[in-house]
Short mmCIF file of C-alpha atoms and ligand atoms in Angstrom, two decimals:
data_model
loop_
_atom_site.label_atom_id
_atom_site.label_comp_id
_atom_site.label_asym_id
_atom_site.label_seq_id
_atom_site.Cartn_x
_atom_site.Cartn_y
_atom_site.Cartn_z
CA MET U 1 129.99 193.24 30.58
CA TYR U 2 126.19 193.16 30.81
CA SER U 3 124.66 192.96 27.32
CA GLY U 4 122.19 191.08 25.13
CA PRO U 5 120.99 191.07 21.51
CA GLY U 6 119.53 194.51 20.71
CA VAL U 7 119.60 195.56 24.40
CA LYS U 8 120.28 199.24 25.18
CA THR U 9 122.04 200.31 28.37
CA SER U 10 123.35 203.65 29.63
CA LYS U 11 126.31 204.65 31.77
CA ASP U 12 123.83 206.68 33.85
CA VAL U 13 122.37 203.46 35.25
CA PRO U 14 125.22 200.94 35.27
CA VAL U 15 124.14 197.29 35.27
CA PRO U 16 126.37 194.61 36.81
CA ASP U 17 126.58 191.04 35.47
CA THR U 18 125.40 189.45 38.70
CA MET U 19 123.13 190.45 41.57
CA ARG U 20 122.07 189.43 45.06
CA ALA U 21 118.87 187.38 44.94
CA TRP U 22 116.87 185.42 47.49
CA VAL U 23 115.81 181.98 46.29
CA LEU U 24 113.32 179.51 47.71
CA GLY U 25 114.75 176.18 48.89
CA ASN U 26 112.51 173.84 50.87
CA PRO U 27 109.19 175.22 52.23
CA GLY U 28 109.90 178.23 54.45
CA GLU U 29 113.59 178.31 53.51
CA LEU U 30 115.08 181.36 51.76
CA LYS U 31 118.74 181.61 50.72
CA LEU U 32 120.66 184.66 49.53
CA VAL U 33 122.65 183.79 46.40
CA GLU U 34 124.34 185.47 43.41
CA LYS U 35 122.39 185.20 40.16
CA PRO U 36 123.07 186.57 36.69
CA VAL U 37 121.19 189.82 36.02
CA PRO U 38 118.39 188.82 33.58
CA VAL U 39 118.38 190.24 30.05
CA PRO U 40 115.23 191.80 28.54
CA LYS U 41 113.81 190.42 25.29
CA ARG U 42 111.38 192.04 22.85
CA ALA U 43 108.83 194.30 24.60
CA GLU U 44 110.67 193.96 27.91
CA VAL U 45 112.82 196.23 30.06
CA LEU U 46 115.22 195.55 32.91
CA VAL U 47 114.07 197.21 36.14
CA ARG U 48 116.54 197.99 38.93
CA ILE U 49 114.43 197.15 41.97
CA ASP U 50 114.49 200.05 44.42
CA ALA U 51 111.82 198.78 46.83
CA VAL U 52 109.63 195.70 47.23
CA ALA U 53 106.73 195.22 49.64
CA ILE U 54 105.94 191.90 51.31
CA CYS U 55 102.44 190.54 50.63
CA ALA U 56 100.49 187.85 52.50
CA THR U 57 100.58 185.86 49.24
CA ASP U 58 104.41 185.85 49.36
CA LEU U 59 104.22 184.25 52.82
CA GLU U 60 101.78 181.68 51.44
CA ILE U 61 104.10 180.85 48.52
CA ILE U 62 107.25 180.64 50.65
CA ASP U 63 105.65 178.30 53.20
CA HIS U 64 103.22 176.26 51.07
CA GLY U 65 103.88 176.79 47.33
CA PRO U 66 100.58 177.75 45.64
CA PRO U 67 99.48 180.00 44.04
CA ALA U 68 103.04 180.02 42.64
CA SER U 69 103.67 177.56 39.82
CA ILE U 70 107.20 177.16 38.49
CA LEU U 71 107.83 174.97 35.43
CA GLY U 72 104.29 173.67 35.90
CA GLY U 73 104.76 172.58 39.52
CA MET U 74 105.66 173.51 43.09
CA PRO U 75 108.18 176.38 43.41
CA PHE U 76 110.61 174.67 45.83
CA ASN U 77 114.30 174.07 45.05
CA LYS U 78 114.01 175.54 41.54
CA ASN U 79 116.27 178.56 42.03
CA PHE U 80 113.03 180.62 42.11
CA THR U 81 113.01 184.17 43.47
CA PRO U 82 109.65 185.18 44.99
CA GLY U 83 108.34 188.73 45.64
CA HIS U 84 105.89 190.63 43.44
CA GLU U 85 105.08 194.10 44.80
CA TYR U 86 108.09 196.03 43.57
CA MET U 87 109.05 199.29 41.93
CA GLY U 88 112.28 200.68 40.60
CA THR U 89 114.23 202.40 37.84
CA VAL U 90 114.38 201.35 34.20
CA ALA U 91 117.98 200.14 33.74
CA ALA U 92 118.04 198.57 30.24
CA LEU U 93 115.71 198.42 27.24
CA GLY U 94 114.94 195.26 25.27
CA PRO U 95 115.06 195.30 21.45
CA GLY U 96 112.66 197.83 19.92
CA VAL U 97 111.50 199.35 23.21
CA ASP U 98 111.02 203.13 22.97
CA GLU U 99 108.05 203.52 25.33
CA TYR U 100 110.28 204.01 28.38
CA LYS U 101 113.63 205.67 29.04
CA ILE U 102 116.59 204.42 31.03
CA GLY U 103 116.51 206.17 34.41
CA GLN U 104 112.71 206.47 34.49
CA ARG U 105 111.00 205.46 37.75
CA VAL U 106 108.24 202.89 37.42
CA THR U 107 106.12 200.58 39.49
CA VAL U 108 105.08 197.26 38.01
CA GLU U 109 102.02 195.08 37.79
CA ILE U 110 102.51 191.40 38.48
CA HIS U 111 100.82 189.83 35.45
CA ALA U 112 101.93 190.04 31.86
CA GLY U 113 99.42 187.86 30.07
CA CYS U 114 100.30 186.01 26.88
CA GLY U 115 98.53 188.79 24.92
CA GLN U 116 96.98 186.31 22.51
CA CYS U 117 94.35 184.28 24.42
CA LYS U 118 90.66 185.22 24.70
CA ARG U 119 90.96 186.67 28.22
CA CYS U 120 94.10 188.68 27.49
CA ARG U 121 92.30 190.18 24.48
CA GLU U 122 89.49 191.21 26.85
CA GLY U 123 91.93 192.94 29.21
CA MET U 124 91.61 190.12 31.75
CA TYR U 125 95.31 189.30 31.62
CA THR U 126 95.34 188.14 35.25
CA SER U 127 93.07 185.30 34.07
CA CYS U 128 95.28 184.43 31.09
CA HIS U 129 94.45 181.03 29.62
CA ASN U 130 98.16 180.42 29.14
CA TYR U 131 98.91 181.11 32.81
CA GLY U 132 102.29 179.71 33.78
CA LEU U 133 103.21 178.67 30.23
CA ASN U 134 106.51 180.42 29.88
CA TYR U 135 108.91 177.54 29.38
CA GLY U 136 109.67 174.59 27.12
CA ASP U 137 108.20 173.91 23.69
CA VAL U 138 104.87 175.58 24.45
CA ASP U 139 106.34 178.83 25.77
CA LYS U 140 103.55 181.41 25.44
CA GLY U 141 105.53 184.23 27.03
CA HIS U 142 103.19 184.53 30.01
CA ARG U 143 104.80 186.10 33.11
CA ALA U 144 103.49 186.64 36.62
CA ASN U 145 106.60 187.78 38.43
CA GLY U 146 106.97 186.13 41.81
CA PHE U 147 104.34 183.52 40.80
CA THR U 148 105.33 181.82 37.54
CA THR U 149 108.63 183.62 36.85
CA ASP U 150 111.32 185.19 39.02
CA GLY U 151 110.10 188.04 41.18
CA GLY U 152 111.38 190.98 43.19
CA PHE U 153 113.33 189.80 46.25
CA CYS U 154 116.53 190.63 44.36
CA GLU U 155 118.21 193.64 42.72
CA TYR U 156 117.02 193.48 39.07
CA GLN U 157 114.13 191.95 37.16
CA VAL U 158 112.81 191.95 33.59
CA ASN U 159 109.27 193.15 32.99
CA ASN U 160 107.03 193.33 29.93
CA ILE U 161 106.38 196.97 29.08
CA ASN U 162 102.64 196.32 29.47
CA THR U 163 103.21 195.81 33.20
CA LEU U 164 104.95 199.16 33.80
CA VAL U 165 103.26 202.15 35.39
CA ALA U 166 105.20 205.44 35.28
CA ILE U 167 105.27 207.25 38.62
CA PRO U 168 105.94 210.93 39.44
CA ASP U 169 109.09 212.10 41.25
CA ALA U 170 106.96 213.18 44.20
CA MET U 171 105.89 209.60 44.90
CA SER U 172 108.29 207.83 47.29
CA ASP U 173 109.65 204.35 46.55
CA GLU U 174 107.67 202.96 49.48
CA GLU U 175 104.39 204.50 48.30
CA ALA U 176 105.00 203.24 44.76
CA THR U 177 105.18 199.62 46.02
CA LEU U 178 101.55 200.04 47.16
CA VAL U 179 100.17 200.88 43.69
CA VAL U 180 99.56 197.20 42.87
CA THR U 181 97.69 196.68 46.16
CA ALA U 182 95.49 199.70 45.44
CA GLY U 183 95.16 198.40 41.87
CA THR U 184 93.81 195.08 43.14
CA ALA U 185 91.15 196.92 45.15
CA MET U 186 90.39 199.03 42.07
CA TYR U 187 90.02 195.90 39.92
CA GLY U 188 87.50 194.51 42.42
CA LEU U 189 85.40 197.67 42.19
CA THR U 190 85.74 197.62 38.38
CA GLU U 191 84.33 194.11 38.24
CA LEU U 192 81.45 195.10 40.55
CA GLY U 193 80.31 197.79 38.16
CA GLY U 194 82.97 200.46 38.00
CA LEU U 195 81.17 203.65 38.96
CA VAL U 196 80.23 203.50 42.61
CA ALA U 197 79.53 207.23 43.22
CA GLY U 198 76.64 207.55 45.65
CA GLU U 199 76.40 203.79 46.16
CA SER U 200 77.02 202.02 49.44
CA VAL U 201 80.08 199.79 49.91
CA VAL U 202 81.17 197.50 52.72
CA VAL U 203 84.77 196.30 52.89
CA THR U 204 85.27 193.29 55.15
CA GLY U 205 88.79 192.71 56.49
CA PRO U 206 91.26 195.58 57.10
CA GLY U 207 94.33 193.97 55.54
CA PRO U 208 96.30 195.97 52.95
CA ILE U 209 93.82 195.30 50.11
CA GLY U 210 90.83 196.01 52.37
CA LEU U 211 92.28 199.25 53.71
CA LEU U 212 93.17 200.50 50.24
CA GLY U 213 89.76 199.19 49.06
CA VAL U 214 88.20 201.67 51.48
CA ALA U 215 90.41 204.44 50.11
CA VAL U 216 89.65 203.65 46.46
CA ALA U 217 85.88 203.27 47.05
CA LYS U 218 85.83 206.62 48.85
CA ALA U 219 87.86 208.27 46.09
CA MET U 220 85.31 206.93 43.58
CA GLY U 221 82.51 208.66 45.50
CA ALA U 222 80.94 205.67 47.26
CA SER U 223 78.72 206.59 50.21
CA PRO U 224 78.65 205.35 52.83
CA VAL U 225 81.84 203.29 52.97
CA ILE U 226 81.78 200.85 55.88
CA LEU U 227 84.77 198.79 57.08
CA THR U 228 84.53 195.71 59.30
CA GLY U 229 87.36 193.98 61.17
CA THR U 230 88.66 192.72 64.49
CA ARG U 231 91.56 195.09 65.24
CA ASP U 232 90.81 198.61 66.43
CA ASN U 233 94.21 199.95 65.33
CA ARG U 234 93.53 198.83 61.74
CA LEU U 235 89.95 200.11 61.79
CA LYS U 236 91.33 203.49 62.89
CA ILE U 237 93.58 203.56 59.80
CA GLY U 238 90.50 202.65 57.74
CA LYS U 239 88.77 205.76 59.09
CA GLU U 240 91.79 207.87 58.15
CA LEU U 241 91.62 206.40 54.63
CA GLY U 242 87.97 207.39 54.23
CA ALA U 243 85.66 204.87 55.95
CA ASP U 244 82.47 206.64 57.06
CA HIS U 245 81.81 203.91 59.64
CA VAL U 246 83.88 201.11 61.13
CA ILE U 247 82.53 198.00 62.86
CA ASN U 248 84.57 195.84 65.21
CA VAL U 249 82.98 192.42 64.68
CA ARG U 250 84.20 191.32 68.12
CA ASN U 251 81.84 193.85 69.72
CA GLU U 252 78.74 193.69 67.51
CA ASP U 253 77.04 191.63 64.83
CA ALA U 254 78.47 192.89 61.54
CA VAL U 255 75.38 192.11 59.40
CA GLU U 256 73.01 193.89 61.80
CA ALA U 257 75.38 196.85 62.15
CA VAL U 258 75.74 197.26 58.38
CA ARG U 259 71.96 197.25 57.87
CA ARG U 260 71.46 199.73 60.72
CA LEU U 261 74.16 202.07 59.38
CA ASN U 262 72.57 202.08 55.90
CA GLY U 263 69.02 202.96 56.90
CA GLY U 264 67.83 199.40 57.50
CA LYS U 265 68.70 198.34 53.95
CA GLY U 266 71.66 196.30 52.88
CA VAL U 267 74.44 197.90 50.89
CA ASP U 268 74.96 197.80 47.13
CA TYR U 269 78.40 196.22 47.17
CA VAL U 270 80.60 194.18 49.50
CA VAL U 271 84.31 193.73 48.87
CA GLU U 272 85.29 190.66 50.91
CA CYS U 273 88.96 190.87 51.91
CA SER U 274 88.98 188.81 55.14
CA GLY U 275 88.86 185.18 54.01
CA ALA U 276 87.06 184.44 57.30
CA PRO U 277 85.12 181.12 57.44
CA ASN U 278 81.64 182.73 57.42
CA ALA U 279 82.63 185.75 55.33
CA VAL U 280 80.62 184.84 52.22
CA ASN U 281 77.42 184.14 54.19
CA ASP U 282 77.85 187.43 56.04
CA ALA U 283 78.55 189.32 52.80
CA ILE U 284 75.43 188.01 51.02
CA ARG U 285 73.35 189.22 54.00
CA MET U 286 75.05 192.62 54.02
CA VAL U 287 74.06 193.37 50.40
CA ASN U 288 70.56 194.36 49.36
CA ARG U 289 68.53 192.42 46.77
CA GLY U 290 70.39 192.49 43.48
CA GLY U 291 73.58 193.49 45.29
CA LYS U 292 77.07 192.41 44.30
CA VAL U 293 79.84 190.76 46.29
CA CYS U 294 83.48 190.73 45.26
CA LEU U 295 85.63 187.95 46.74
CA ALA U 296 89.22 189.18 46.97
CA ALA U 297 90.59 186.89 49.72
CA PHE U 298 91.30 183.20 49.43
CA PRO U 299 90.47 181.06 52.47
CA HIS U 300 92.40 177.80 52.97
CA GLY U 301 89.53 175.31 53.03
CA GLU U 302 86.20 174.93 51.28
CA THR U 303 83.38 177.02 52.74
CA PRO U 304 79.66 176.15 52.92
CA VAL U 305 77.58 178.92 51.32
CA ASP U 306 73.83 179.61 51.55
CA VAL U 307 73.10 179.30 47.83
CA ALA U 308 69.32 179.61 48.31
CA HIS U 309 69.76 183.09 49.77
CA ILE U 310 71.92 184.09 46.80
CA VAL U 311 69.39 182.82 44.25
CA ARG U 312 66.27 184.20 45.97
CA ASN U 313 67.85 187.61 46.27
CA ASN U 314 69.49 187.79 42.84
CA ILE U 315 72.91 188.36 44.38
CA TYR U 316 76.01 188.40 42.19
CA LEU U 317 79.31 186.89 43.33
CA TYR U 318 82.60 187.84 41.65
CA GLY U 319 85.93 186.15 42.29
CA ILE U 320 88.81 188.40 41.28
CA ARG U 321 92.41 187.51 40.72
CA GLY U 322 95.03 190.23 40.97
CA GLU U 323 94.94 193.55 39.19
CA GLY U 324 93.44 193.20 35.68
CA LYS U 325 92.03 195.70 33.17
CA SER U 326 94.78 198.26 33.78
CA ALA U 327 93.39 198.93 37.26
CA THR U 328 96.87 199.81 38.55
CA HIS U 329 97.00 202.79 36.17
CA ARG U 330 93.75 204.12 37.62
CA ALA U 331 94.91 203.45 41.19
CA GLU U 332 98.20 205.23 40.48
CA ALA U 333 96.23 208.21 39.11
CA PHE U 334 94.35 208.52 42.41
CA MET U 335 97.61 208.19 44.35
CA SER U 336 99.57 210.75 42.33
CA GLN U 337 96.61 213.16 42.65
CA LYS U 338 96.83 212.57 46.43
CA ARG U 339 93.20 211.46 46.65
CA PHE U 340 94.28 209.21 49.52
CA ASP U 341 97.50 208.56 51.43
CA ALA U 342 98.42 204.90 50.88
CA THR U 343 101.56 205.32 53.01
CA LYS U 344 99.35 205.05 56.10
CA ILE U 345 99.61 201.27 55.67
CA HIS U 346 103.41 201.24 55.23
CA THR U 347 104.88 200.53 58.67
CA HIS U 348 108.45 199.16 58.35
CA THR U 349 111.47 199.21 56.02
CA PHE U 350 114.38 196.72 56.08
CA PRO U 351 117.44 196.24 53.88
CA LEU U 352 117.25 193.43 51.29
CA ASP U 353 119.80 191.37 53.23
CA ASP U 354 117.41 191.30 56.20
CA LEU U 355 114.49 189.81 54.23
CA PRO U 356 113.92 186.97 56.75
CA THR U 357 113.51 189.54 59.55
CA ALA U 358 111.20 191.61 57.36
CA ILE U 359 109.11 188.53 56.64
CA ARG U 360 108.89 187.73 60.35
CA TYR U 361 107.59 191.25 61.04
CA ALA U 362 104.94 190.87 58.32
CA LYS U 363 103.90 187.36 59.30
CA GLU U 364 103.76 187.85 63.07
CA ARG U 365 102.53 191.45 62.76
CA ILE U 366 105.32 192.50 65.12
CA ASP U 367 105.01 196.11 66.25
CA ASP U 368 101.60 196.32 64.44
CA ALA U 369 103.29 195.74 61.07
CA ILE U 370 101.01 196.09 58.05
CA LYS U 371 103.07 196.67 54.91
CA VAL U 372 106.75 195.85 55.33
CA VAL U 373 109.06 197.11 52.58
CA VAL U 374 112.54 195.85 51.67
CA LYS U 375 115.14 197.99 49.87
CA ALA U 376 118.37 196.88 48.20
CA ARG U 377 120.13 200.16 48.90
CA GLY U 378 119.87 203.24 51.07
CA VAL U 379 118.62 201.51 54.22
CA ALA U 380 120.91 200.90 57.18
CA ALA U 381 120.86 197.37 58.54
CA HIS U 382 118.41 196.63 61.38
CA ARG U 383 116.63 199.95 61.08
CA VAL U 384 112.96 199.62 61.90
CA ALA U 385 110.30 202.31 61.91
CA ALA U 386 109.79 202.09 65.67
CA GLU U 387 113.36 203.21 66.42
ZN1 LIG R 401 100.46 190.92 46.64
ZN1 LIG R 402 96.62 185.19 27.74
#
């Protein structure tokens, strides 16, 4: 029977001893295995995973390894379960936990910092100085599920209570998986200055973070909000999520278009979500003097940057990692108040057993896939949204 020292369970949410879990073998190779259901420790709960979204970073980890780091190294052949954008139902409470109830629906942030380093104490737990140190003699208790510890492509996972975000009954499982994505966009805007009401924002790259970046910026009162990209179908969704203007960079020069659309001046902020080779040089020419650029996408190689232009124009560059400073709570508040409809970027749902198919849809953008969600129960096999 499932149990652990000081762990509370309830017959309302029965917990089995073992679960189905996908594990990473060699690069690109996922295997479905049985694993023991993990047991929560102090300040942790067990979450029954009801839905998990696939992220471009998952594809990166599965095929190449970084930014995942398991036992201080590459994540291959270590019985590691990837997946990090999940939500579910609290199924067991670790010792001393009274902040959440069994049966409560939650979505989860990825990063539980160590809680004791300088950055964690500043609320920058996604930049924890003990990142990845959750094993061996120097175990600092850091967790980034799906990156440094087991993630969500399975049926149950333990989470630190600091990573939980309560969600209302009215929010669907699929929508709740998008809270972390919206939270990442929110964190970017927080780092740029926080209050963007009346200030001009460009978002470059209409991927999930970019599209929800548009939605969050608009909800925060930014004006105008301009989205650039190469795919008209995605730019159209950007308009539905609140972009005042969209620019297809295949048809016109993005820097010129941005300046024209903002009265000949550059904008106050750019949130760079494309990772395109010239994205940084374009972004620093889209902002006005003293403007700020948030870099939220990681390109593969090194990129030459016009440093002289940055210095002469007093431009600020911010790299952001993940969803720090409780940004997911603020993003969830916008979503539960229906300030924007994040489900516009959810396109497909597959059962957990069909994860490889789901990944193929996400990777190859089959049928215009944007966010592909996987569910352990309640989804018939081979059902796709287009049917
Ligand atoms: Zn992600
Ligand atoms: Zn820390």
